[in-house]
PDB file of C-alpha atoms in Angstrom:
ATOM      1  CA  UNK M  10     122.332 222.741 106.385  1.00 48.00           C
ATOM      2  CA  UNK M  11     125.583 220.634 105.269  1.00 60.00           C
ATOM      3  CA  UNK M  12     125.950 217.079 105.064  1.00 69.00           C
ATOM      4  CA  UNK M  13     126.991 215.495 109.016  1.00 75.00           C
ATOM      5  CA  UNK M  14     129.464 212.341 108.605  1.00 85.00           C
ATOM      6  CA  UNK M  15     128.654 210.051 111.371  1.00 82.00           C
ATOM      7  CA  UNK M  16     131.549 210.676 113.796  1.00 87.00           C
ATOM      8  CA  UNK M  17     129.992 214.386 113.805  1.00 84.00           C
ATOM      9  CA  UNK M  18     126.821 213.936 115.218  1.00 86.00           C
ATOM     10  CA  UNK M  19     126.969 214.687 118.686  1.00 87.00           C
ATOM     11  CA  UNK M  20     128.748 218.116 117.456  1.00 86.00           C
ATOM     12  CA  UNK M  21     125.830 218.450 115.155  1.00 85.00           C
ATOM     13  CA  UNK M  22     123.015 217.823 118.083  1.00 86.00           C
ATOM     14  CA  UNK M  23     125.039 219.852 120.040  1.00 88.00           C
ATOM     15  CA  UNK M  24     125.182 222.876 117.777  1.00 85.00           C
ATOM     16  CA  UNK M  25     121.390 222.499 116.629  1.00 86.00           C
ATOM     17  CA  UNK M  26     120.725 223.056 120.880  1.00 88.00           C
ATOM     18  CA  UNK M  27     121.921 225.904 121.339  1.00 87.00           C
ATOM     19  CA  UNK M  28     120.161 227.260 117.914  1.00 85.00           C
ATOM     20  CA  UNK M  29     116.932 226.377 119.626  1.00 83.00           C
ATOM     21  CA  UNK M  30     118.053 228.303 122.842  1.00 84.00           C
ATOM     22  CA  UNK M  31     119.351 231.533 121.059  1.00 85.00           C
ATOM     23  CA  UNK M  32     115.960 231.173 119.312  1.00 84.00           C
ATOM     24  CA  UNK M  33     114.020 230.685 122.300  1.00 81.00           C
ATOM     25  CA  UNK M  34     115.849 233.809 123.858  1.00 80.00           C
ATOM     26  CA  UNK M  35     115.486 236.050 121.007  1.00 78.00           C
ATOM     27  CA  UNK M  36     111.915 235.043 120.427  1.00 74.00           C
ATOM     28  CA  UNK M  37     110.515 235.406 123.942  1.00 78.00           C
ATOM     29  CA  UNK M  38     111.758 236.843 127.564  1.00 71.00           C
ATOM     30  CA  UNK M  39     113.300 234.389 128.875  1.00 76.00           C
ATOM     31  CA  UNK M  40     117.061 234.934 129.287  1.00 74.00           C
ATOM     32  CA  UNK M  41     118.870 231.571 128.638  1.00 78.00           C
ATOM     33  CA  UNK M  42     122.806 233.665 128.255  1.00 82.00           C
ATOM     34  CA  UNK M  43     123.830 231.649 130.626  1.00 84.00           C
ATOM     35  CA  UNK M  44     122.881 228.080 129.607  1.00 84.00           C
ATOM     36  CA  UNK M  45     123.859 228.825 126.057  1.00 83.00           C
ATOM     37  CA  UNK M  46     127.421 229.716 127.427  1.00 87.00           C
ATOM     38  CA  UNK M  47     127.294 227.046 128.995  1.00 88.00           C
ATOM     39  CA  UNK M  48     126.663 225.010 126.528  1.00 87.00           C
ATOM     40  CA  UNK M  49     129.017 226.506 123.942  1.00 85.00           C
ATOM     41  CA  UNK M  50     131.745 226.023 126.234  1.00 88.00           C
ATOM     42  CA  UNK M  51     130.855 222.120 126.302  1.00 88.00           C
ATOM     43  CA  UNK M  52     131.236 222.363 122.119  1.00 86.00           C
ATOM     44  CA  UNK M  53     134.555 224.019 121.932  1.00 87.00           C
ATOM     45  CA  UNK M  54     135.453 220.903 124.288  1.00 89.00           C
ATOM     46  CA  UNK M  55     133.868 218.316 122.172  1.00 88.00           C
ATOM     47  CA  UNK M  56     134.959 219.516 118.500  1.00 86.00           C
ATOM     48  CA  UNK M  57     138.906 219.663 119.881  1.00 87.00           C
ATOM     49  CA  UNK M  58     138.176 216.290 121.085  1.00 87.00           C
ATOM     50  CA  UNK M  59     136.616 214.962 117.955  1.00 89.00           C
ATOM     51  CA  UNK M  60     138.578 216.318 115.484  1.00 89.00           C
ATOM     52  CA  UNK M  61     141.898 216.406 117.253  1.00 86.00           C
ATOM     53  CA  UNK M  62     141.887 212.595 117.066  1.00 86.00           C
ATOM     54  CA  UNK M  63     140.203 211.652 113.509  1.00 91.00           C
ATOM     55  CA  UNK M  64     141.046 208.156 112.639  1.00 90.00           C
ATOM     56  CA  UNK M  65     142.672 207.226 108.481  1.00 92.00           C
ATOM     57  CA  UNK M  66     138.679 206.423 107.803  1.00 93.00           C
ATOM     58  CA  UNK M  67     137.079 209.385 109.397  1.00 92.00           C
ATOM     59  CA  UNK M  68     139.862 211.536 107.166  1.00 94.00           C
ATOM     60  CA  UNK M  69     138.683 209.464 103.911  1.00 94.00           C
ATOM     61  CA  UNK M  70     134.705 210.378 104.872  1.00 93.00           C
ATOM     62  CA  UNK M  71     135.955 214.236 105.171  1.00 94.00           C
ATOM     63  CA  UNK M  72     137.801 213.561 101.572  1.00 94.00           C
ATOM     64  CA  UNK M  73     135.046 212.192 100.036  1.00 93.00           C
ATOM     65  CA  UNK M  74     132.350 214.915 101.642  1.00 93.00           C
ATOM     66  CA  UNK M  75     130.225 216.182  98.855  1.00 90.00           C
ATOM     67  CA  UNK M  76     130.452 220.387  99.734  1.00 92.00           C
ATOM     68  CA  UNK M  77     134.406 219.906 100.232  1.00 95.00           C
ATOM     69  CA  UNK M  78     136.270 222.469  97.492  1.00 96.00           C
ATOM     70  CA  UNK M  79     137.306 221.798  94.553  1.00 97.00           C
ATOM     71  CA  UNK M  80     139.706 222.501  91.807  1.00 97.00           C
ATOM     72  CA  UNK M  81     137.798 225.110  89.989  1.00 97.00           C
ATOM     73  CA  UNK M  82     136.901 226.476  93.455  1.00 97.00           C
ATOM     74  CA  UNK M  83     140.479 226.599  94.568  1.00 97.00           C
ATOM     75  CA  UNK M  84     141.706 228.458  90.848  1.00 98.00           C
ATOM     76  CA  UNK M  85     138.665 230.983  91.209  1.00 97.00           C
ATOM     77  CA  UNK M  86     140.698 231.729  95.379  1.00 97.00           C
ATOM     78  CA  UNK M  87     143.548 231.378  94.335  1.00 97.00           C
ATOM     79  CA  UNK M  88     144.455 233.095  90.759  1.00 98.00           C
ATOM     80  CA  UNK M  89     143.252 235.670  88.314  1.00 97.00           C
ATOM     81  CA  UNK M  90     143.196 236.085  84.381  1.00 97.00           C
ATOM     82  CA  UNK M  91     141.948 231.690  84.561  1.00 98.00           C
ATOM     83  CA  UNK M  92     141.987 230.573  80.898  1.00 97.00           C
ATOM     84  CA  UNK M  93     140.468 227.036  80.311  1.00 97.00           C
ATOM     85  CA  UNK M  94     141.603 225.055  76.910  1.00 96.00           C
ATOM     86  CA  UNK M  95     139.353 222.049  76.599  1.00 96.00           C
ATOM     87  CA  UNK M  96     140.653 218.964  74.610  1.00 95.00           C
ATOM     88  CA  UNK M  97     143.840 216.504  73.243  1.00 94.00           C
ATOM     89  CA  UNK M  98     144.010 216.985  70.300  1.00 93.00           C
ATOM     90  CA  UNK M  99     143.333 213.008  69.659  1.00 92.00           C
ATOM     91  CA  UNK M 100     139.891 212.515  70.795  1.00 95.00           C
ATOM     92  CA  UNK M 101     138.190 215.291  72.639  1.00 94.00           C
ATOM     93  CA  UNK M 102     137.910 216.491  75.784  1.00 96.00           C
ATOM     94  CA  UNK M 103     137.269 215.358  79.384  1.00 96.00           C
ATOM     95  CA  UNK M 104     135.385 217.249  82.033  1.00 96.00           C
ATOM     96  CA  UNK M 105     137.421 215.620  84.390  1.00 97.00           C
ATOM     97  CA  UNK M 106     140.402 217.227  84.522  1.00 97.00           C
ATOM     98  CA  UNK M 107     140.615 221.152  84.012  1.00 97.00           C
ATOM     99  CA  UNK M 108     143.589 222.328  82.387  1.00 97.00           C
ATOM    100  CA  UNK M 109     144.345 226.314  81.416  1.00 97.00           C
ATOM    101  CA  UNK M 110     146.570 228.955  82.530  1.00 98.00           C
ATOM    102  CA  UNK M 111     146.510 231.719  84.755  1.00 98.00           C
ATOM    103  CA  UNK M 112     148.102 234.440  87.196  1.00 98.00           C
ATOM    104  CA  UNK M 113     149.498 233.627  90.299  1.00 97.00           C
ATOM    105  CA  UNK M 114     150.257 237.307  91.725  1.00 96.00           C
ATOM    106  CA  UNK M 115     151.136 238.405  88.727  1.00 95.00           C
ATOM    107  CA  UNK M 116     153.163 235.341  87.648  1.00 96.00           C
ATOM    108  CA  UNK M 117     152.305 232.742  84.592  1.00 97.00           C
ATOM    109  CA  UNK M 118     151.448 229.647  85.811  1.00 98.00           C
ATOM    110  CA  UNK M 119     150.125 226.498  84.009  1.00 98.00           C
ATOM    111  CA  UNK M 120     146.805 224.589  86.295  1.00 98.00           C
ATOM    112  CA  UNK M 121     145.841 221.103  85.988  1.00 98.00           C
ATOM    113  CA  UNK M 122     143.419 219.166  88.326  1.00 97.00           C
ATOM    114  CA  UNK M 123     140.767 216.556  88.539  1.00 97.00           C
ATOM    115  CA  UNK M 124     137.599 218.034  89.167  1.00 97.00           C
ATOM    116  CA  UNK M 125     134.281 216.492  90.299  1.00 94.00           C
ATOM    117  CA  UNK M 126     131.064 217.225  90.553  1.00 92.00           C
ATOM    118  CA  UNK M 127     129.030 219.398  93.197  1.00 88.00           C
ATOM    119  CA  UNK M 128     125.396 217.205  92.100  1.00 90.00           C
ATOM    120  CA  UNK M 129     124.407 214.120  91.076  1.00 92.00           C
ATOM    121  CA  UNK M 130     124.174 216.036  87.106  1.00 94.00           C
ATOM    122  CA  UNK M 131     127.539 217.864  86.987  1.00 93.00           C
ATOM    123  CA  UNK M 132     128.965 214.978  88.559  1.00 93.00           C
ATOM    124  CA  UNK M 133     127.886 212.278  85.551  1.00 94.00           C
ATOM    125  CA  UNK M 134     129.186 215.283  83.605  1.00 95.00           C
ATOM    126  CA  UNK M 135     132.477 215.135  85.645  1.00 95.00           C
ATOM    127  CA  UNK M 136     132.361 211.643  85.470  1.00 94.00           C
ATOM    128  CA  UNK M 137     132.713 211.851  89.295  1.00 93.00           C
ATOM    129  CA  UNK M 138     136.021 213.254  89.069  1.00 93.00           C
ATOM    130  CA  UNK M 139     137.291 209.674  86.849  1.00 95.00           C
ATOM    131  CA  UNK M 140     139.194 210.620  83.515  1.00 96.00           C
ATOM    132  CA  UNK M 141     139.609 208.739  80.641  1.00 97.00           C
ATOM    133  CA  UNK M 142     142.992 208.821  78.637  1.00 97.00           C
ATOM    134  CA  UNK M 143     142.041 212.132  76.684  1.00 97.00           C
ATOM    135  CA  UNK M 144     141.982 213.644  80.182  1.00 97.00           C
ATOM    136  CA  UNK M 145     145.529 212.637  80.779  1.00 97.00           C
ATOM    137  CA  UNK M 146     146.858 213.291  77.540  1.00 97.00           C
ATOM    138  CA  UNK M 147     145.066 217.226  78.042  1.00 97.00           C
ATOM    139  CA  UNK M 148     146.303 218.004  80.837  1.00 97.00           C
ATOM    140  CA  UNK M 149     149.849 216.451  79.359  1.00 97.00           C
ATOM    141  CA  UNK M 150     149.108 218.753  76.601  1.00 97.00           C
ATOM    142  CA  UNK M 151     149.389 222.186  78.631  1.00 97.00           C
ATOM    143  CA  UNK M 152     151.997 220.814  80.793  1.00 98.00           C
ATOM    144  CA  UNK M 153     154.337 220.633  77.638  1.00 97.00           C
ATOM    145  CA  UNK M 154     153.730 224.336  76.555  1.00 97.00           C
ATOM    146  CA  UNK M 155     154.334 225.472  80.748  1.00 97.00           C
ATOM    147  CA  UNK M 156     157.456 223.182  79.949  1.00 97.00           C
ATOM    148  CA  UNK M 157     158.183 225.057  76.145  1.00 97.00           C
ATOM    149  CA  UNK M 158     157.205 228.435  77.646  1.00 97.00           C
ATOM    150  CA  UNK M 159     158.896 228.678  81.171  1.00 96.00           C
ATOM    151  CA  UNK M 160     155.570 229.036  83.583  1.00 97.00           C
ATOM    152  CA  UNK M 161     155.248 226.734  86.756  1.00 98.00           C
ATOM    153  CA  UNK M 162     153.236 223.841  87.062  1.00 98.00           C
ATOM    154  CA  UNK M 163     150.516 223.437  89.601  1.00 98.00           C
ATOM    155  CA  UNK M 164     148.347 220.242  89.980  1.00 98.00           C
ATOM    156  CA  UNK M 165     145.232 219.976  91.742  1.00 98.00           C
ATOM    157  CA  UNK M 166     144.845 216.137  93.068  1.00 97.00           C
ATOM    158  CA  UNK M 167     141.127 214.829  93.735  1.00 96.00           C
ATOM    159  CA  UNK M 168     139.831 211.856  92.347  1.00 95.00           C
ATOM    160  CA  UNK M 169     139.167 208.578  92.684  1.00 93.00           C
ATOM    161  CA  UNK M 170     140.817 206.465  90.203  1.00 91.00           C
ATOM    162  CA  UNK M 171     141.165 206.884  86.344  1.00 94.00           C
ATOM    163  CA  UNK M 172     137.977 205.659  85.208  1.00 94.00           C
ATOM    164  CA  UNK M 173     138.413 202.228  84.061  1.00 91.00           C
ATOM    165  CA  UNK M 174     135.914 201.599  81.795  1.00 93.00           C
ATOM    166  CA  UNK M 175     136.144 199.471  78.255  1.00 95.00           C
ATOM    167  CA  UNK M 176     136.357 202.837  76.047  1.00 94.00           C
ATOM    168  CA  UNK M 177     139.199 204.229  78.440  1.00 95.00           C
ATOM    169  CA  UNK M 178     140.721 200.762  78.336  1.00 95.00           C
ATOM    170  CA  UNK M 179     140.148 200.786  74.219  1.00 95.00           C
ATOM    171  CA  UNK M 180     141.459 204.274  74.110  1.00 95.00           C
ATOM    172  CA  UNK M 181     144.669 203.250  75.419  1.00 95.00           C
ATOM    173  CA  UNK M 182     144.495 204.440  79.917  1.00 95.00           C
ATOM    174  CA  UNK M 183     147.476 202.595  80.934  1.00 95.00           C
ATOM    175  CA  UNK M 184     149.581 204.220  78.126  1.00 96.00           C
ATOM    176  CA  UNK M 185     148.358 207.945  78.804  1.00 96.00           C
ATOM    177  CA  UNK M 186     149.077 207.696  82.556  1.00 97.00           C
ATOM    178  CA  UNK M 187     152.351 205.768  82.298  1.00 96.00           C
ATOM    179  CA  UNK M 188     152.863 208.844  79.029  1.00 97.00           C
ATOM    180  CA  UNK M 189     152.156 211.485  81.683  1.00 97.00           C
ATOM    181  CA  UNK M 190     154.786 210.153  84.355  1.00 97.00           C
ATOM    182  CA  UNK M 191     157.234 209.965  82.212  1.00 96.00           C
ATOM    183  CA  UNK M 192     157.379 212.981  80.958  1.00 97.00           C
ATOM    184  CA  UNK M 193     156.110 214.679  84.239  1.00 97.00           C
ATOM    185  CA  UNK M 194     159.756 213.398  85.676  1.00 96.00           C
ATOM    186  CA  UNK M 195     161.166 215.435  83.310  1.00 96.00           C
ATOM    187  CA  UNK M 196     160.214 218.873  82.675  1.00 97.00           C
ATOM    188  CA  UNK M 197     162.562 221.762  83.332  1.00 97.00           C
ATOM    189  CA  UNK M 198     159.982 224.287  85.438  1.00 97.00           C
ATOM    190  CA  UNK M 199     158.687 223.932  88.990  1.00 97.00           C
ATOM    191  CA  UNK M 200     156.132 221.300  89.461  1.00 98.00           C
ATOM    192  CA  UNK M 201     153.927 221.777  92.603  1.00 98.00           C
ATOM    193  CA  UNK M 202     151.224 218.878  93.299  1.00 97.00           C
ATOM    194  CA  UNK M 203     148.333 219.032  96.176  1.00 98.00           C
ATOM    195  CA  UNK M 204     145.987 216.437  97.406  1.00 98.00           C
ATOM    196  CA  UNK M 205     143.063 218.219  98.098  1.00 97.00           C
ATOM    197  CA  UNK M 206     140.468 215.052  98.300  1.00 96.00           C
ATOM    198  CA  UNK M 207     140.664 211.918  97.325  1.00 95.00           C
ATOM    199  CA  UNK M 208     143.988 210.623  95.616  1.00 93.00           C
ATOM    200  CA  UNK M 209     143.549 207.349  94.341  1.00 90.00           C
ATOM    201  CA  UNK M 210     145.840 205.082  92.727  1.00 89.00           C
ATOM    202  CA  UNK M 211     147.217 205.608  89.261  1.00 91.00           C
ATOM    203  CA  UNK M 212     144.088 208.257  88.283  1.00 93.00           C
ATOM    204  CA  UNK M 213     146.072 210.126  90.586  1.00 95.00           C
ATOM    205  CA  UNK M 214     149.923 210.185  90.247  1.00 95.00           C
ATOM    206  CA  UNK M 215     149.840 210.379  86.720  1.00 96.00           C
ATOM    207  CA  UNK M 216     149.657 214.245  87.864  1.00 97.00           C
ATOM    208  CA  UNK M 217     151.228 213.518  90.930  1.00 95.00           C
ATOM    209  CA  UNK M 218     154.768 213.931  90.048  1.00 95.00           C
ATOM    210  CA  UNK M 219     155.946 217.006  90.865  1.00 95.00           C
ATOM    211  CA  UNK M 220     159.198 218.854  92.778  1.00 97.00           C
ATOM    212  CA  UNK M 221     157.433 219.648  95.990  1.00 97.00           C
ATOM    213  CA  UNK M 222     153.995 217.517  96.717  1.00 97.00           C
ATOM    214  CA  UNK M 223     151.539 218.879  99.671  1.00 97.00           C
ATOM    215  CA  UNK M 224     148.555 217.296 101.176  1.00 97.00           C
ATOM    216  CA  UNK M 225     145.505 218.872 103.022  1.00 98.00           C
ATOM    217  CA  UNK M 226     144.768 217.610 106.313  1.00 96.00           C
ATOM    218  CA  UNK M 227     142.521 215.578 105.980  1.00 95.00           C
ATOM    219  CA  UNK M 228     143.172 214.530 102.456  1.00 96.00           C
ATOM    220  CA  UNK M 229     144.368 210.896 101.446  1.00 95.00           C
ATOM    221  CA  UNK M 230     146.601 209.170  98.685  1.00 95.00           C
ATOM    222  CA  UNK M 231     146.972 205.775  98.345  1.00 93.00           C
ATOM    223  CA  UNK M 232     147.229 202.676  95.356  1.00 91.00           C
ATOM    224  CA  UNK M 233     143.589 202.066  96.415  1.00 90.00           C
ATOM    225  CA  UNK M 234     140.540 202.921  97.699  1.00 88.00           C
ATOM    226  CA  UNK M 235     140.023 201.209 101.766  1.00 91.00           C
ATOM    227  CA  UNK M 236     137.207 199.541 100.206  1.00 90.00           C
ATOM    228  CA  UNK M 237     139.257 197.798  96.924  1.00 88.00           C
ATOM    229  CA  UNK M 238     141.736 197.315  99.146  1.00 90.00           C
ATOM    230  CA  UNK M 239     139.744 195.346 102.122  1.00 92.00           C
ATOM    231  CA  UNK M 240     137.649 192.836  99.221  1.00 91.00           C
ATOM    232  CA  UNK M 241     140.977 191.843  98.450  1.00 90.00           C
ATOM    233  CA  UNK M 242     142.774 191.345 101.486  1.00 90.00           C
ATOM    234  CA  UNK M 243     139.546 189.843 103.199  1.00 92.00           C
ATOM    235  CA  UNK M 244     137.554 189.224 100.910  1.00 91.00           C
ATOM    236  CA  UNK M 245     135.012 192.093 102.467  1.00 89.00           C
ATOM    237  CA  UNK M 246     134.858 195.732 101.488  1.00 82.00           C
ATOM    238  CA  UNK M 247     132.760 196.751 105.053  1.00 86.00           C
ATOM    239  CA  UNK M 248     136.165 195.768 106.420  1.00 91.00           C
ATOM    240  CA  UNK M 249     136.946 199.359 104.764  1.00 92.00           C
ATOM    241  CA  UNK M 250     138.061 201.074 108.136  1.00 91.00           C
ATOM    242  CA  UNK M 251     140.404 198.649 109.232  1.00 92.00           C
ATOM    243  CA  UNK M 252     141.963 198.393 105.406  1.00 92.00           C
ATOM    244  CA  UNK M 253     142.467 202.358 106.184  1.00 92.00           C
ATOM    245  CA  UNK M 254     144.435 201.763 108.659  1.00 90.00           C
ATOM    246  CA  UNK M 255     147.100 199.317 107.031  1.00 91.00           C
ATOM    247  CA  UNK M 256     147.202 201.560 104.038  1.00 92.00           C
ATOM    248  CA  UNK M 257     148.687 204.887 105.551  1.00 91.00           C
ATOM    249  CA  UNK M 258     146.927 206.826 103.221  1.00 93.00           C
ATOM    250  CA  UNK M 259     146.468 210.246 105.619  1.00 93.00           C
ATOM    251  CA  UNK M 260     148.660 212.789 105.347  1.00 95.00           C
ATOM    252  CA  UNK M 261     150.295 212.238 108.365  1.00 93.00           C
ATOM    253  CA  UNK M 262     151.303 208.871 107.700  1.00 92.00           C
ATOM    254  CA  UNK M 263     152.585 210.059 104.691  1.00 94.00           C
ATOM    255  CA  UNK M 264     154.585 212.680 105.427  1.00 93.00           C
ATOM    256  CA  UNK M 265     156.141 210.258 108.083  1.00 90.00           C
ATOM    257  CA  UNK M 266     156.937 207.978 105.017  1.00 89.00           C
ATOM    258  CA  UNK M 267     158.658 211.198 103.338  1.00 89.00           C
ATOM    259  CA  UNK M 268     156.203 210.666 100.460  1.00 92.00           C
ATOM    260  CA  UNK M 269     154.916 214.168 100.063  1.00 94.00           C
ATOM    261  CA  UNK M 270     156.522 217.836 101.424  1.00 95.00           C
ATOM    262  CA  UNK M 271     153.919 219.387 103.780  1.00 96.00           C
ATOM    263  CA  UNK M 272     150.174 219.058 105.571  1.00 97.00           C
ATOM    264  CA  UNK M 273     148.336 221.843 104.339  1.00 97.00           C
ATOM    265  CA  UNK M 274     146.210 222.342 107.882  1.00 96.00           C
ATOM    266  CA  UNK M 275     142.402 222.779 107.819  1.00 96.00           C
ATOM    267  CA  UNK M 276     139.615 224.544 109.109  1.00 94.00           C
ATOM    268  CA  UNK M 277     138.631 222.604 112.225  1.00 90.00           C
ATOM    269  CA  UNK M 278     136.106 220.158 110.610  1.00 89.00           C
ATOM    270  CA  UNK M 279     136.984 220.146 107.149  1.00 92.00           C
ATOM    271  CA  UNK M 280     138.093 222.478 103.462  1.00 95.00           C
ATOM    272  CA  UNK M 281     134.406 222.485 103.311  1.00 94.00           C
ATOM    273  CA  UNK M 282     133.628 224.405 106.897  1.00 91.00           C
ATOM    274  CA  UNK M 283     135.645 227.614 105.561  1.00 95.00           C
ATOM    275  CA  UNK M 284     136.903 227.612 102.184  1.00 96.00           C
ATOM    276  CA  UNK M 285     138.519 230.956 101.645  1.00 97.00           C
ATOM    277  CA  UNK M 286     140.488 230.291 104.899  1.00 97.00           C
ATOM    278  CA  UNK M 287     141.497 227.000 103.568  1.00 97.00           C
ATOM    279  CA  UNK M 288     142.462 228.788 100.244  1.00 97.00           C
ATOM    280  CA  UNK M 289     144.579 231.264 102.570  1.00 97.00           C
ATOM    281  CA  UNK M 290     146.186 228.514 104.110  1.00 97.00           C
ATOM    282  CA  UNK M 291     147.303 226.459 100.573  1.00 98.00           C
ATOM    283  CA  UNK M 292     148.241 229.741  99.301  1.00 97.00           C
ATOM    284  CA  UNK M 293     151.104 230.413 101.772  1.00 97.00           C
ATOM    285  CA  UNK M 294     152.325 226.806 101.503  1.00 97.00           C
ATOM    286  CA  UNK M 295     152.159 227.614  97.331  1.00 97.00           C
ATOM    287  CA  UNK M 296     153.596 230.477  97.597  1.00 97.00           C
ATOM    288  CA  UNK M 297     156.095 229.296  99.563  1.00 97.00           C
ATOM    289  CA  UNK M 298     156.778 226.233  97.214  1.00 97.00           C
ATOM    290  CA  UNK M 299     157.054 228.588  94.415  1.00 97.00           C
ATOM    291  CA  UNK M 300     159.700 230.806  95.361  1.00 97.00           C
ATOM    292  CA  UNK M 301     161.848 228.182  97.015  1.00 97.00           C
ATOM    293  CA  UNK M 302     161.912 226.238  93.414  1.00 97.00           C
ATOM    294  CA  UNK M 303     162.329 229.267  91.314  1.00 95.00           C
ATOM    295  CA  UNK M 304     165.968 229.324  92.951  1.00 95.00           C
ATOM    296  CA  UNK M 305     167.286 226.098  91.428  1.00 95.00           C
ATOM    297  CA  UNK M 306     168.779 226.247  87.963  1.00 96.00           C
ATOM    298  CA  UNK M 307     167.456 223.596  85.734  1.00 95.00           C
ATOM    299  CA  UNK M 308     169.715 221.397  86.028  1.00 95.00           C
ATOM    300  CA  UNK M 309     169.491 221.680  90.039  1.00 96.00           C
ATOM    301  CA  UNK M 310     165.653 221.138  89.487  1.00 96.00           C
ATOM    302  CA  UNK M 311     166.005 218.276  87.678  1.00 96.00           C
ATOM    303  CA  UNK M 312     168.427 216.384  90.628  1.00 96.00           C
ATOM    304  CA  UNK M 313     166.688 217.348  93.335  1.00 95.00           C
ATOM    305  CA  UNK M 314     163.485 215.561  91.555  1.00 95.00           C
ATOM    306  CA  UNK M 315     165.608 212.787  91.177  1.00 94.00           C
ATOM    307  CA  UNK M 316     166.964 212.670  94.749  1.00 93.00           C
ATOM    308  CA  UNK M 317     163.458 213.543  96.470  1.00 93.00           C
ATOM    309  CA  UNK M 318     161.864 209.920  94.826  1.00 91.00           C
ATOM    310  CA  UNK M 319     164.598 208.127  95.319  1.00 88.00           C
ATOM    311  CA  UNK M 320     164.334 209.242  98.917  1.00 86.00           C
ATOM    312  CA  UNK M 321     160.920 207.549  99.138  1.00 83.00           C
ATOM    313  CA  UNK M 322     159.763 204.909 101.493  1.00 72.00           C
ATOM    314  CA  UNK M 323     162.095 202.486 103.288  1.00 69.00           C
ATOM    315  CA  UNK M 324     164.217 199.685 102.231  1.00 71.00           C
ATOM    316  CA  UNK M 325     166.900 196.770 103.346  1.00 77.00           C
ATOM    317  CA  UNK M 326     169.358 195.152 101.466  1.00 81.00           C
ATOM    318  CA  UNK M 327     170.363 191.281 101.845  1.00 81.00           C
ATOM    319  CA  UNK M 328     173.409 189.959 100.471  1.00 78.00           C
ATOM    320  CA  UNK M 329     173.026 186.934  98.680  1.00 72.00           C
ATOM    321  CA  UNK M 330     175.805 184.928  99.774  1.00 73.00           C
ATOM    322  CA  UNK M 331     174.301 185.315 103.676  1.00 64.00           C
ATOM    323  CA  UNK M 332     172.606 182.503 105.501  1.00 54.00           C
TER     324      UNK M 332
END
């Protein structure tokens, strides 16, 4: 049984009722086909009503779902011949970031991505998907290699943020993130970034400077978590739901603000409901992105990337001499 979120409880309860009636029909001579059909029709309508009207906080909960597919799940479904590499050649290896080379539709690519765990033990090993500086340096090492050998870079983003601990700061967390931003901005190969879960703060942006940036429908991308924003703005982390709406962290908000290029649809209820179907949706968008970007030469690629980031957001120029 997959974890049920609070807003999903009416759907879960109705599904359980249908399963009970089906079991009763199977185990006895009572024919409840008509009742089951009626409930299934009601379930279809209920799912459309709930999943078709999700608010930003609902999407935050789905993005954080414990069963949500991770970078390694998508690598297995989308790529072949994946070889993972380890270590930054400066300090050590960080399992919160996965990095390596693979083939996508027969062509070599470099893959980098955040990796969180699926259970408590795995989450501890992966530091809950929150990288240390060596994780970002590992990713940068392999992205530089991709740039050298003219391989497209595919980045999967899924982190609450960079690890804020003392050891990370001592080893240069902010410098590692800043270095990735500088280097990624100047790479002469196509970079496609996909937010598959939470895109939290600079920890996400360190793998997020790309030519095309896509988001799964129920993923989030924000400078701070809703809880963190609520604690700063209202001194009350319980106002996270209100903060989520104000932050404009959903894929639909960010598409409207021109921060991302495309929203990748999810199966009803979230990517964890049908991982293979979700991978097929990503496959289509990824294939189209790479095909488009490969048509550009290096100068066009860099110019388009520059223009992309200049056009994000909105601003107003005010003449200082105006009263």
